[in-house]
Amino acid sequence: MAKAAESSGDPGTTTPRPLFAGLSDISISQDIPVEGEITIPMRSQIQEFDSSTLNESVQNTIMRDLKAVGKKFMHVLYPRKSNTLLRDWDLWGPLILCVTLALMLQRSSVDSEKDGGPQFAEVFVIVWFGAVTITLNSKLLGGNISFFQSLCVLGYCILPLTVAMLVCRLVLLAEPGPVNFMVRLFVVIVMFAWSIVASTAFLADSQPPNRKALAIYPVFLFYFVISWMILTFTPQ
Amino acid sequence: MAAADELAFHEFEEASSLLAETPDAATTSGRGQLAPQGHVAVEVDSGGIYGSEEAEESDKTALLQEEKQQPGFWTFSYYQSFFDVDTSQVLDRIRGSLLPRPGHNFVRHHLRNRPDLYGPFWICATLAFVLAITGNLTLVLAQRRDPSIHYSPQFHKVTVAGVTIYCYVWLVPLALWGFLRWRKGVRERMGPYTFLETVCIYGYSLFVFIPTVVLWLIPVPWLQWLFGVMALVLSAASLVFTLWPVVREDTRLVAAVLLSTVVLLHALLAVGCKFYFFQPLPLEHLAPPAQATSLPANLLLPPTSRPKAT
């Protein structure tokens, strides 16, 4: 284009020539290639990746998902400001944790008394509906986190409390007494604080600054109720 | 004069929110499209200033209503408008419900006719869980004192508490709102509150019970009753002071019956919670019976004949 303009335009002429008048003077030689392939390197890589996950063995798939879940567990146990939980959210971890917690918390089937501990379904419902309610609450308050990201974070941050449940179960094998209770209380309080800190590290940034406390308080209530269920667990 | 005060107050509001809602801001909040503009304007609290400009106001209002489309109730942003509060606003509303003052209308001064659902929802959730948890704690403490009491986590009480509190905060305001709308014709000066404002009033008035329930852990019966009565008085006072301006236009009989029903229902909730969640404790070593003038008889029953919680 530039060449054609230069050749047709004459700096010395006084008569103004219409724009692009010299286009008709250009001849396209057959040597200049005007067609070809446009290859984007990324696209071919992604295509290879997609087809390979279909063909890989089941063990590879499971190990990859387990590694992702394990990596997120590490992020929860050592909470730093990172985007891993938010960017690649998955709900496997929360499901595993919730099922483990509910299995350990349910009252034994032998004990048919009506006022006992929670049933499996009650724990499950409290965890999932609690998480959904908190997510809805933070979205309604104007947070810019997606629904499943928030569920993912809240579910993964139950990990410290599940660990507390395991420890309490072990401690309860020893003889009951005030020392027993103090140890369990201490463990549950520490894990509760850890859960709150972990979830706040991930969730707090997504809220508008003057509503952070409004969004964090339900998280506090949620983990408080779960901690209470863990603390009052008595094996029948 | 209250009318002049409210006129001056409204003038400092944002112009768009004032004009988009009608001059009588008591009746329209998120449901502005339901109330016909002309009809509501008649009940305006102000007589003088808005009267002459009503034609212009209604023009502006109509224009602004077209521009600012109210989102339909199936959209997410409709519900987002009920959560449009900041932390400081929520804390201010809680403070306003804790310290009711006779001239201070909760809806006008604290809600500023922008009710929210965050407060009532989470106050109810907190109260339900706190009730169940402290009820369980009293059982733990009682068992410590008297090992014959059988301890169990009593998880079903959480469900009972939740259902009771939420039904109370939704059904009673619904009935109250319906009743006030039915009696709307009697009133000239002040329109009834919207449903959400009524829910807000009830929701925030329950906040004072949260610390009270925690204080009910102290196993001294007369102290428990003292705290209960104090909380009930504060809470019912905030309800009555808020409802009084709406109800005083009505006949004396209706006003008296309405207010006493409201207070009675509130008292029933408080007493019912106290008896259901806080089982009477063995009192052999606590306050002597002579001091307990207001205690009903069943609080002093021995443990074996207590009704089992079902």
Coordinates of C-alpha atoms in Angstrom, one line a residue:
Chain A
M1 CA 0.0 0.0 0.0
A2 CA 2.7 2.5 0.9
K3 CA 4.7 1.8 -2.2
A4 CA 1.7 2.2 -4.4
A5 CA 0.9 5.5 -2.8
E6 CA 4.4 6.8 -3.2
S7 CA 4.6 5.7 -6.8
S8 CA 1.3 7.3 -7.7
G9 CA 1.6 10.4 -5.6
D10 CA 3.9 13.0 -7.0
P11 CA 5.1 15.6 -4.5
G12 CA 5.6 18.1 -7.2
T13 CA 2.1 18.1 -8.8
T14 CA -0.3 20.9 -8.0
T15 CA -3.5 19.1 -8.9
P16 CA -4.8 17.1 -6.0
R17 CA -5.5 13.6 -6.8
P18 CA -8.4 11.7 -5.3
L19 CA -7.6 9.2 -2.6
F20 CA -6.6 5.7 -3.5
A21 CA -6.7 6.7 -7.2
G22 CA -3.5 4.9 -7.8
L23 CA -4.8 1.6 -6.6
S24 CA -5.8 0.6 -10.1
D25 CA -2.2 0.9 -11.1
I26 CA -1.1 -1.9 -8.8
S27 CA -0.7 -5.2 -10.4
I28 CA -0.6 -8.2 -8.2
S29 CA 2.1 -10.5 -9.3
Q30 CA 1.4 -14.1 -9.0
D31 CA 4.5 -14.6 -6.9
I32 CA 3.1 -13.0 -3.8
P33 CA 1.3 -15.7 -1.7
V34 CA -2.0 -14.4 -0.4
E35 CA -3.2 -17.6 1.2
G36 CA -1.8 -20.0 3.7
E37 CA -2.4 -21.5 7.1
I38 CA -2.7 -19.7 10.3
T39 CA -1.6 -22.0 13.0
I40 CA -1.9 -21.0 16.6
P41 CA 0.5 -23.1 18.6
M42 CA -1.7 -23.0 21.8
R43 CA -4.7 -24.4 20.1
S44 CA -3.0 -27.6 18.9
Q45 CA -1.7 -28.1 22.4
I46 CA -5.1 -27.8 23.9
Q47 CA -6.5 -30.2 21.3
E48 CA -3.9 -32.7 22.2
F49 CA -4.6 -32.3 25.9
D50 CA -8.4 -32.9 25.4
S51 CA -8.1 -36.0 23.4
S52 CA -5.4 -37.4 25.8
T53 CA -7.7 -37.2 28.9
L54 CA -10.2 -39.4 27.1
N55 CA -7.6 -42.0 26.3
E56 CA -5.7 -42.0 29.5
S57 CA -6.1 -44.7 32.1
V58 CA -8.5 -44.4 34.9
Q59 CA -5.7 -44.4 37.4
N60 CA -4.2 -41.3 35.8
T61 CA -7.5 -39.5 36.0
I62 CA -8.1 -40.4 39.6
M63 CA -4.5 -39.6 40.6
R64 CA -4.7 -36.2 38.9
D65 CA -7.9 -35.3 40.7
L66 CA -6.6 -36.6 44.0
K67 CA -3.4 -34.5 43.6
A68 CA -5.5 -31.4 42.9
V69 CA -7.6 -32.1 46.0
G70 CA -4.4 -32.7 48.1
K71 CA -2.9 -29.5 46.8
K72 CA -5.9 -27.6 47.9
F73 CA -5.8 -29.3 51.3
M74 CA -2.3 -28.0 51.7
H75 CA -3.4 -24.5 50.8
V76 CA -6.1 -24.7 53.5
L77 CA -3.7 -25.9 56.1
Y78 CA -1.2 -23.2 55.4
P79 CA -3.4 -20.3 54.3
R80 CA -1.6 -17.7 52.2
K81 CA -3.1 -15.3 49.8
S82 CA -3.3 -17.4 46.8
N83 CA -5.8 -18.0 44.0
T84 CA -5.6 -21.8 43.8
L85 CA -8.8 -22.5 45.6
L86 CA -10.6 -19.9 43.6
R87 CA -9.2 -20.5 40.2
D88 CA -9.5 -24.2 39.9
W89 CA -12.4 -24.9 42.1
D90 CA -13.7 -28.4 42.5
L91 CA -16.3 -29.9 44.9
W92 CA -14.6 -33.3 45.4
G93 CA -12.8 -32.1 48.5
P94 CA -15.8 -30.6 50.2
L95 CA -17.8 -33.8 49.4
I96 CA -15.1 -36.1 50.9
L97 CA -14.8 -33.9 54.0
C98 CA -18.5 -33.6 54.5
V99 CA -19.2 -37.3 54.2
T100 CA -16.3 -38.1 56.6
L101 CA -17.6 -35.6 59.1
A102 CA -21.2 -36.8 58.9
L103 CA -20.1 -40.4 59.2
M104 CA -18.2 -39.7 62.3
L105 CA -20.8 -37.5 63.9
Q106 CA -23.9 -39.5 63.4
R107 CA -25.3 -41.3 66.3
S108 CA -25.1 -45.1 66.3
S109 CA -28.1 -46.9 65.0
V110 CA -28.4 -48.8 68.2
D111 CA -29.3 -45.7 70.1
S112 CA -32.9 -45.0 69.0
E113 CA -33.5 -42.3 71.5
K114 CA -35.0 -39.3 69.9
D115 CA -32.9 -36.7 71.5
G116 CA -29.5 -37.8 70.6
G117 CA -26.8 -36.5 68.3
P118 CA -27.4 -35.5 64.7
Q119 CA -28.2 -38.1 62.0
F120 CA -26.0 -38.3 58.9
A121 CA -28.6 -36.5 56.9
E122 CA -28.8 -33.6 59.4
V123 CA -25.1 -33.0 59.3
F124 CA -25.0 -33.2 55.5
V125 CA -27.9 -30.8 55.2
I126 CA -26.4 -28.3 57.7
V127 CA -23.1 -28.3 55.9
W128 CA -24.3 -28.0 52.4
F129 CA -27.3 -25.7 53.0
G130 CA -25.2 -23.6 55.4
A131 CA -22.6 -23.2 52.6
V132 CA -25.2 -22.4 50.0
T133 CA -26.8 -19.8 52.3
I134 CA -23.5 -18.1 53.1
T135 CA -22.7 -18.0 49.4
L136 CA -26.1 -16.5 48.5
N137 CA -25.6 -14.0 51.3
S138 CA -22.2 -12.9 50.1
K139 CA -23.5 -12.6 46.5
L140 CA -26.5 -10.6 47.6
L141 CA -24.3 -8.2 49.5
G142 CA -22.5 -7.5 46.3
G143 CA -19.5 -9.8 46.4
N144 CA -17.8 -10.7 43.2
I145 CA -17.1 -14.3 43.8
S146 CA -18.8 -17.0 41.8
F147 CA -21.3 -19.4 43.4
F148 CA -19.1 -22.5 43.1
Q149 CA -15.9 -20.8 44.1
S150 CA -17.4 -19.8 47.3
L151 CA -18.9 -23.3 48.0
C152 CA -15.4 -24.7 47.2
V153 CA -13.7 -22.4 49.7
L154 CA -16.2 -23.0 52.5
G155 CA -16.1 -26.8 51.9
Y156 CA -12.4 -27.0 51.9
C157 CA -12.0 -25.0 55.1
I158 CA -13.9 -27.6 57.0
L159 CA -10.7 -29.6 56.8
P160 CA -9.3 -28.4 60.2
L161 CA -12.6 -29.3 61.9
T162 CA -12.6 -32.7 60.4
V163 CA -9.1 -33.2 61.8
A164 CA -10.4 -32.0 65.1
M165 CA -13.2 -34.6 64.9
L166 CA -10.7 -37.3 64.4
V167 CA -8.6 -36.2 67.3
C168 CA -11.7 -35.9 69.5
R169 CA -12.7 -39.4 68.6
L170 CA -9.3 -40.7 69.5
V171 CA -9.3 -38.8 72.8
L172 CA -12.7 -40.1 73.7
L173 CA -11.3 -43.7 73.7
A174 CA -9.4 -42.7 76.8
E175 CA -11.2 -42.4 80.1
P176 CA -13.8 -39.6 80.4
G177 CA -13.1 -36.8 82.8
P178 CA -12.5 -33.1 83.0
V179 CA -9.0 -33.4 81.5
N180 CA -10.5 -35.3 78.5
F181 CA -13.0 -32.5 78.0
M182 CA -10.3 -29.8 78.3
V183 CA -8.2 -31.4 75.7
R184 CA -11.1 -31.7 73.3
L185 CA -12.2 -28.1 74.0
F186 CA -8.7 -26.9 73.3
V187 CA -8.4 -28.8 70.0
V188 CA -11.8 -27.7 68.8
I189 CA -11.1 -24.1 69.6
V190 CA -7.8 -24.1 67.8
M191 CA -9.2 -25.8 64.7
F192 CA -12.2 -23.5 64.7
A193 CA -9.9 -20.5 64.7
W194 CA -7.9 -22.1 61.9
S195 CA -10.9 -22.6 59.8
I196 CA -12.1 -19.0 60.2
V197 CA -8.6 -17.7 59.3
A198 CA -8.3 -19.9 56.3
S199 CA -11.7 -19.0 54.9
T200 CA -11.3 -15.3 55.6
A201 CA -8.0 -15.3 53.8
F202 CA -9.8 -16.5 50.7
L203 CA -13.1 -14.9 50.9
A204 CA -12.5 -11.5 52.4
D205 CA -11.1 -9.9 49.3
S206 CA -14.1 -10.5 47.2
Q207 CA -16.4 -8.3 49.3
P208 CA -16.9 -4.6 49.1
P209 CA -14.8 -3.0 51.9
N210 CA -17.7 -1.6 54.0
R211 CA -19.5 -5.0 54.1
K212 CA -16.7 -7.3 55.0
A213 CA -18.0 -7.9 58.5
L214 CA -21.5 -8.6 57.2
A215 CA -20.2 -11.3 54.9
I216 CA -17.8 -12.9 57.4
Y217 CA -20.2 -13.2 60.3
P218 CA -22.3 -16.0 58.8
V219 CA -19.0 -17.9 58.1
F220 CA -18.2 -17.5 61.8
L221 CA -21.7 -18.8 62.7
F222 CA -21.4 -21.7 60.4
Y223 CA -18.1 -23.0 61.7
F224 CA -19.2 -22.3 65.3
V225 CA -22.2 -24.6 64.8
I226 CA -20.0 -27.3 63.3
S227 CA -17.6 -27.0 66.2
W228 CA -20.4 -27.2 68.7
M229 CA -21.6 -30.5 67.0
I230 CA -18.0 -31.9 67.2
L231 CA -17.6 -30.8 70.8
T232 CA -20.8 -32.3 72.1
F233 CA -20.3 -35.6 70.4
T234 CA -20.6 -38.4 72.8
P235 CA -20.2 -42.0 71.7
Q236 CA -23.1 -44.1 72.9
Chain B
M1 CA -44.1 19.1 65.4
A2 CA -43.5 15.7 63.9
A3 CA -44.8 16.6 60.5
A4 CA -42.5 19.5 60.0
D5 CA -39.6 17.5 61.4
E6 CA -40.2 14.7 58.9
L7 CA -40.6 17.2 56.0
A8 CA -37.2 18.7 56.9
F9 CA -35.7 15.2 57.2
H10 CA -37.0 14.1 53.8
E11 CA -35.5 17.0 52.0
F12 CA -32.0 15.9 52.8
E13 CA -32.5 12.5 51.3
E14 CA -31.2 11.8 47.9
A15 CA -33.5 13.4 45.3
S16 CA -33.7 10.3 43.1
S17 CA -34.7 7.9 45.8
L18 CA -37.3 10.4 47.1
L19 CA -38.8 11.0 43.7
A20 CA -38.6 7.5 42.5
E21 CA -40.6 6.4 45.6
T22 CA -43.6 8.6 46.2
P23 CA -43.5 11.6 48.5
D24 CA -45.1 9.3 51.0
A25 CA -42.2 7.1 51.4
A26 CA -43.9 4.9 54.0
T27 CA -45.7 2.8 51.6
T28 CA -43.3 2.1 48.8
S29 CA -40.0 0.4 49.0
G30 CA -39.0 -2.4 46.7
R31 CA -42.6 -2.8 45.5
G32 CA -43.1 0.6 44.2
Q33 CA -44.8 -0.5 41.1
L34 CA -47.7 -2.1 43.0
A35 CA -49.1 1.1 44.6
P36 CA -50.7 3.5 42.3
Q37 CA -49.0 6.8 42.6
G38 CA -52.0 9.0 42.7
H39 CA -53.8 7.1 45.4
V40 CA -50.8 7.0 47.7
A41 CA -50.1 10.6 47.3
V42 CA -53.3 11.5 49.1
E43 CA -52.1 10.0 52.3
V44 CA -49.0 12.1 52.4
D45 CA -48.0 13.1 55.9
S46 CA -47.1 16.6 54.8
G47 CA -50.0 18.7 53.8
G48 CA -48.6 21.9 52.6
I49 CA -45.3 21.9 50.8
Y50 CA -45.9 19.0 48.5
G51 CA -49.5 19.8 47.8
S52 CA -48.8 22.7 45.4
E53 CA -46.1 20.8 43.5
E54 CA -48.0 17.6 43.2
A55 CA -48.5 17.9 39.5
E56 CA -44.8 18.4 38.9
E57 CA -43.8 15.7 41.4
S58 CA -46.1 13.2 39.7
D59 CA -44.6 14.0 36.3
K60 CA -41.1 13.7 37.6
T61 CA -42.0 10.5 39.4
A62 CA -43.6 9.0 36.3
L63 CA -40.5 9.9 34.3
L64 CA -38.1 8.5 36.8
Q65 CA -40.1 5.3 37.2
E66 CA -39.8 4.7 33.5
E67 CA -36.1 5.3 33.6
K68 CA -35.3 3.2 36.7
Q69 CA -37.0 0.0 35.8
Q70 CA -37.9 -2.0 38.9
P71 CA -36.3 -5.4 38.3
G72 CA -38.8 -8.2 38.3
F73 CA -39.1 -10.5 41.2
W74 CA -37.5 -13.3 39.2
T75 CA -34.2 -11.5 38.7
F76 CA -31.3 -11.6 41.2
S77 CA -31.0 -7.9 41.4
Y78 CA -34.5 -7.6 42.9
Y79 CA -33.4 -9.5 45.9
Q80 CA -30.1 -7.7 46.0
S81 CA -31.9 -4.5 46.7
F82 CA -32.9 -6.0 50.1
F83 CA -29.3 -6.5 51.1
D84 CA -28.2 -3.1 50.2
V85 CA -26.8 -2.3 53.7
D86 CA -23.4 -1.6 55.1
T87 CA -21.9 -2.9 58.3
S88 CA -22.4 0.5 60.0
Q89 CA -26.0 0.6 59.0
V90 CA -26.8 -2.8 60.4
L91 CA -25.0 -1.9 63.6
D92 CA -26.9 1.3 63.8
R93 CA -30.2 -0.5 63.3
I94 CA -29.4 -3.0 66.0
R95 CA -28.5 -0.1 68.4
G96 CA -31.8 1.5 67.6
S97 CA -33.8 -1.5 68.5
L98 CA -31.9 -2.0 71.7
L99 CA -32.6 1.4 73.0
P100 CA -36.2 2.4 72.1
R101 CA -37.2 5.9 72.7
P102 CA -40.8 7.2 72.7
G103 CA -40.4 9.8 70.0
H104 CA -38.0 7.8 67.9
N105 CA -39.7 5.8 65.3
F106 CA -37.5 2.9 64.3
V107 CA -38.8 2.8 60.8
R108 CA -38.3 6.5 60.1
H109 CA -35.1 7.1 61.9
H110 CA -33.1 4.0 61.6
L111 CA -34.6 2.1 58.6
R112 CA -35.1 5.3 56.8
N113 CA -37.7 3.4 54.8
R114 CA -35.1 1.2 53.3
P115 CA -35.7 -2.1 54.9
D116 CA -33.2 -4.9 54.6
L117 CA -33.5 -8.6 54.9
Y118 CA -30.0 -9.2 56.2
G119 CA -30.7 -8.2 59.8
P120 CA -33.8 -10.2 60.4
F121 CA -32.5 -13.3 58.7
W122 CA -29.2 -13.6 60.5
I123 CA -30.6 -12.4 63.8
C124 CA -33.1 -15.2 63.6
A125 CA -30.5 -17.7 62.6
T126 CA -28.2 -16.7 65.5
L127 CA -31.0 -16.7 68.0
A128 CA -32.2 -20.2 66.9
F129 CA -28.7 -21.6 67.2
V130 CA -27.9 -19.8 70.5
L131 CA -31.1 -21.1 72.0
A132 CA -30.3 -24.7 71.1
I133 CA -26.7 -24.4 72.2
T134 CA -27.3 -22.7 75.5
G135 CA -30.2 -25.1 76.2
N136 CA -27.8 -27.9 75.7
L137 CA -25.2 -26.2 77.9
T138 CA -27.6 -25.9 80.8
L139 CA -28.1 -29.6 80.6
V140 CA -24.3 -30.2 80.7
L141 CA -24.0 -27.9 83.7
A142 CA -26.9 -29.6 85.4
Q143 CA -25.4 -33.0 84.8
R144 CA -22.2 -31.8 86.4
R145 CA -24.1 -31.0 89.5
D146 CA -26.3 -34.0 89.5
P147 CA -24.9 -37.1 87.7
S148 CA -28.3 -38.8 87.6
I149 CA -29.4 -36.5 84.8
H150 CA -28.9 -38.2 81.5
Y151 CA -27.1 -36.0 79.0
S152 CA -27.7 -36.1 75.3
P153 CA -26.9 -33.7 72.6
Q154 CA -30.5 -33.0 71.8
F155 CA -29.9 -32.1 68.3
H156 CA -33.6 -32.0 67.3
K157 CA -33.9 -28.8 69.4
V158 CA -32.0 -26.9 66.7
T159 CA -34.8 -27.8 64.2
V160 CA -37.5 -26.8 66.6
A161 CA -35.8 -23.5 67.5
G162 CA -35.2 -22.6 63.9
V163 CA -38.8 -23.3 62.8
T164 CA -40.3 -21.5 65.7
I165 CA -38.2 -18.3 65.3
Y166 CA -38.6 -18.1 61.6
C167 CA -42.3 -18.7 61.7
Y168 CA -42.7 -16.0 64.3
V169 CA -40.7 -13.4 62.4
W170 CA -42.5 -14.1 59.1
L171 CA -46.1 -15.0 60.0
V172 CA -46.8 -12.5 62.8
P173 CA -45.6 -9.5 60.7
L174 CA -47.7 -10.9 57.8
A175 CA -50.8 -11.0 60.0
L176 CA -50.0 -7.5 61.4
W177 CA -49.4 -6.0 58.0
G178 CA -52.6 -7.5 56.7
F179 CA -54.5 -6.2 59.6
L180 CA -53.0 -2.7 59.3
R181 CA -53.8 -2.6 55.6
W182 CA -57.3 -3.6 56.2
R183 CA -57.7 -0.8 58.7
K184 CA -56.0 1.7 56.3
G185 CA -59.2 3.5 55.5
V186 CA -59.5 4.8 59.1
R187 CA -56.2 6.6 59.0
E188 CA -55.6 9.9 57.2
R189 CA -52.2 10.8 58.2
M190 CA -49.9 7.9 58.0
G191 CA -49.9 5.0 55.7
P192 CA -49.1 1.5 57.0
Y193 CA -45.7 0.1 56.8
T194 CA -44.8 -2.2 54.0
F195 CA -44.5 -5.9 54.8
L196 CA -40.7 -5.8 54.7
E197 CA -40.6 -2.9 57.2
T198 CA -42.8 -4.9 59.5
V199 CA -40.5 -7.9 59.2
C200 CA -37.5 -5.7 59.9
I201 CA -39.2 -4.3 63.0
Y202 CA -39.8 -7.7 64.4
G203 CA -36.4 -9.1 63.3
Y204 CA -34.4 -6.4 64.9
S205 CA -36.5 -6.4 68.0
L206 CA -35.5 -10.0 68.6
F207 CA -31.8 -9.0 68.9
V208 CA -32.1 -8.2 72.6
F209 CA -32.9 -11.9 73.3
I210 CA -29.5 -13.1 72.1
P211 CA -27.5 -11.8 75.1
T212 CA -30.4 -12.6 77.3
V213 CA -30.4 -16.3 76.3
V214 CA -26.7 -16.5 76.9
L215 CA -27.2 -14.9 80.4
W216 CA -29.8 -17.6 81.1
L217 CA -26.9 -19.9 81.6
I218 CA -26.5 -18.6 85.1
P219 CA -28.5 -21.1 87.1
V220 CA -30.1 -18.6 89.5
P221 CA -33.9 -18.7 88.8
W222 CA -34.9 -15.2 89.9
L223 CA -32.0 -13.8 87.9
Q224 CA -33.2 -15.6 84.9
W225 CA -36.6 -14.3 85.3
L226 CA -35.2 -10.8 85.8
F227 CA -33.2 -10.9 82.6
G228 CA -36.2 -12.4 80.8
V229 CA -38.5 -9.6 81.9
M230 CA -36.0 -6.9 81.1
A231 CA -35.4 -8.3 77.6
L232 CA -39.2 -8.6 77.0
V233 CA -39.8 -5.1 78.2
L234 CA -37.1 -3.6 75.9
S235 CA -38.2 -5.7 72.9
A236 CA -41.9 -5.0 73.3
A237 CA -41.2 -1.3 73.9
S238 CA -39.4 -1.0 70.6
L239 CA -42.3 -2.7 68.9
V240 CA -44.9 -0.6 70.6
F241 CA -43.1 2.7 70.0
T242 CA -42.8 1.8 66.3
L243 CA -46.4 0.8 65.9
W244 CA -47.9 3.6 67.9
P245 CA -47.9 6.3 65.3
V246 CA -49.6 4.0 62.9
V247 CA -52.2 2.8 65.3
R248 CA -53.1 6.0 67.2
E249 CA -55.3 7.2 64.4
D250 CA -57.5 4.2 64.9
T251 CA -60.2 3.9 67.5
R252 CA -59.0 3.4 71.0
L253 CA -60.4 -0.1 71.2
V254 CA -58.7 -1.3 68.1
A255 CA -55.4 0.3 69.1
A256 CA -55.4 -1.2 72.6
V257 CA -56.3 -4.6 71.4
L258 CA -53.7 -4.6 68.7
L259 CA -50.9 -3.4 70.9
S260 CA -51.7 -5.8 73.7
T261 CA -51.9 -8.7 71.2
V262 CA -48.5 -7.8 69.9
V263 CA -47.0 -7.7 73.4
L264 CA -48.8 -10.9 74.4
L265 CA -47.4 -12.8 71.4
H266 CA -43.9 -11.6 72.1
A267 CA -44.2 -12.6 75.8
L268 CA -45.5 -16.0 74.7
L269 CA -42.5 -16.5 72.5
A270 CA -40.1 -15.5 75.3
V271 CA -41.7 -17.7 77.9
G272 CA -42.2 -20.6 75.6
C273 CA -38.5 -20.6 74.7
K274 CA -37.5 -20.3 78.3
F275 CA -39.6 -23.4 79.3
Y276 CA -38.8 -25.5 76.3
F277 CA -35.1 -25.0 75.9
F278 CA -34.1 -24.5 79.5
Q279 CA -35.3 -27.4 81.5
P280 CA -35.9 -26.6 85.1
L281 CA -32.8 -27.4 87.1
P282 CA -32.5 -29.1 90.5
L283 CA -32.7 -26.2 92.9
E284 CA -31.9 -27.7 96.2
H285 CA -29.0 -25.5 97.0
L286 CA -30.0 -22.3 95.2
A287 CA -32.3 -19.4 95.9
P288 CA -34.7 -20.1 98.8
P289 CA -38.3 -20.5 97.7
A290 CA -39.5 -17.6 99.7
Q291 CA -37.7 -15.1 97.5
A292 CA -39.2 -16.5 94.3
T293 CA -42.4 -14.6 94.2
S294 CA -42.9 -14.8 90.5
L295 CA -41.7 -18.4 89.9
P296 CA -44.4 -20.8 88.7
A297 CA -44.7 -24.0 90.7
N298 CA -43.2 -26.4 88.2
L299 CA -39.8 -24.8 88.4
L300 CA -39.4 -26.3 91.8
L301 CA -40.3 -29.8 90.9
P302 CA -37.7 -32.4 91.8
P303 CA -35.8 -33.8 88.8
T304 CA -37.4 -37.2 88.6
S305 CA -40.8 -35.8 87.8
R306 CA -39.6 -33.3 85.1
P307 CA -41.3 -33.8 81.8
K308 CA -38.8 -35.4 79.4
A309 CA -38.0 -33.3 76.3
T310 CA -39.5 -34.7 73.2

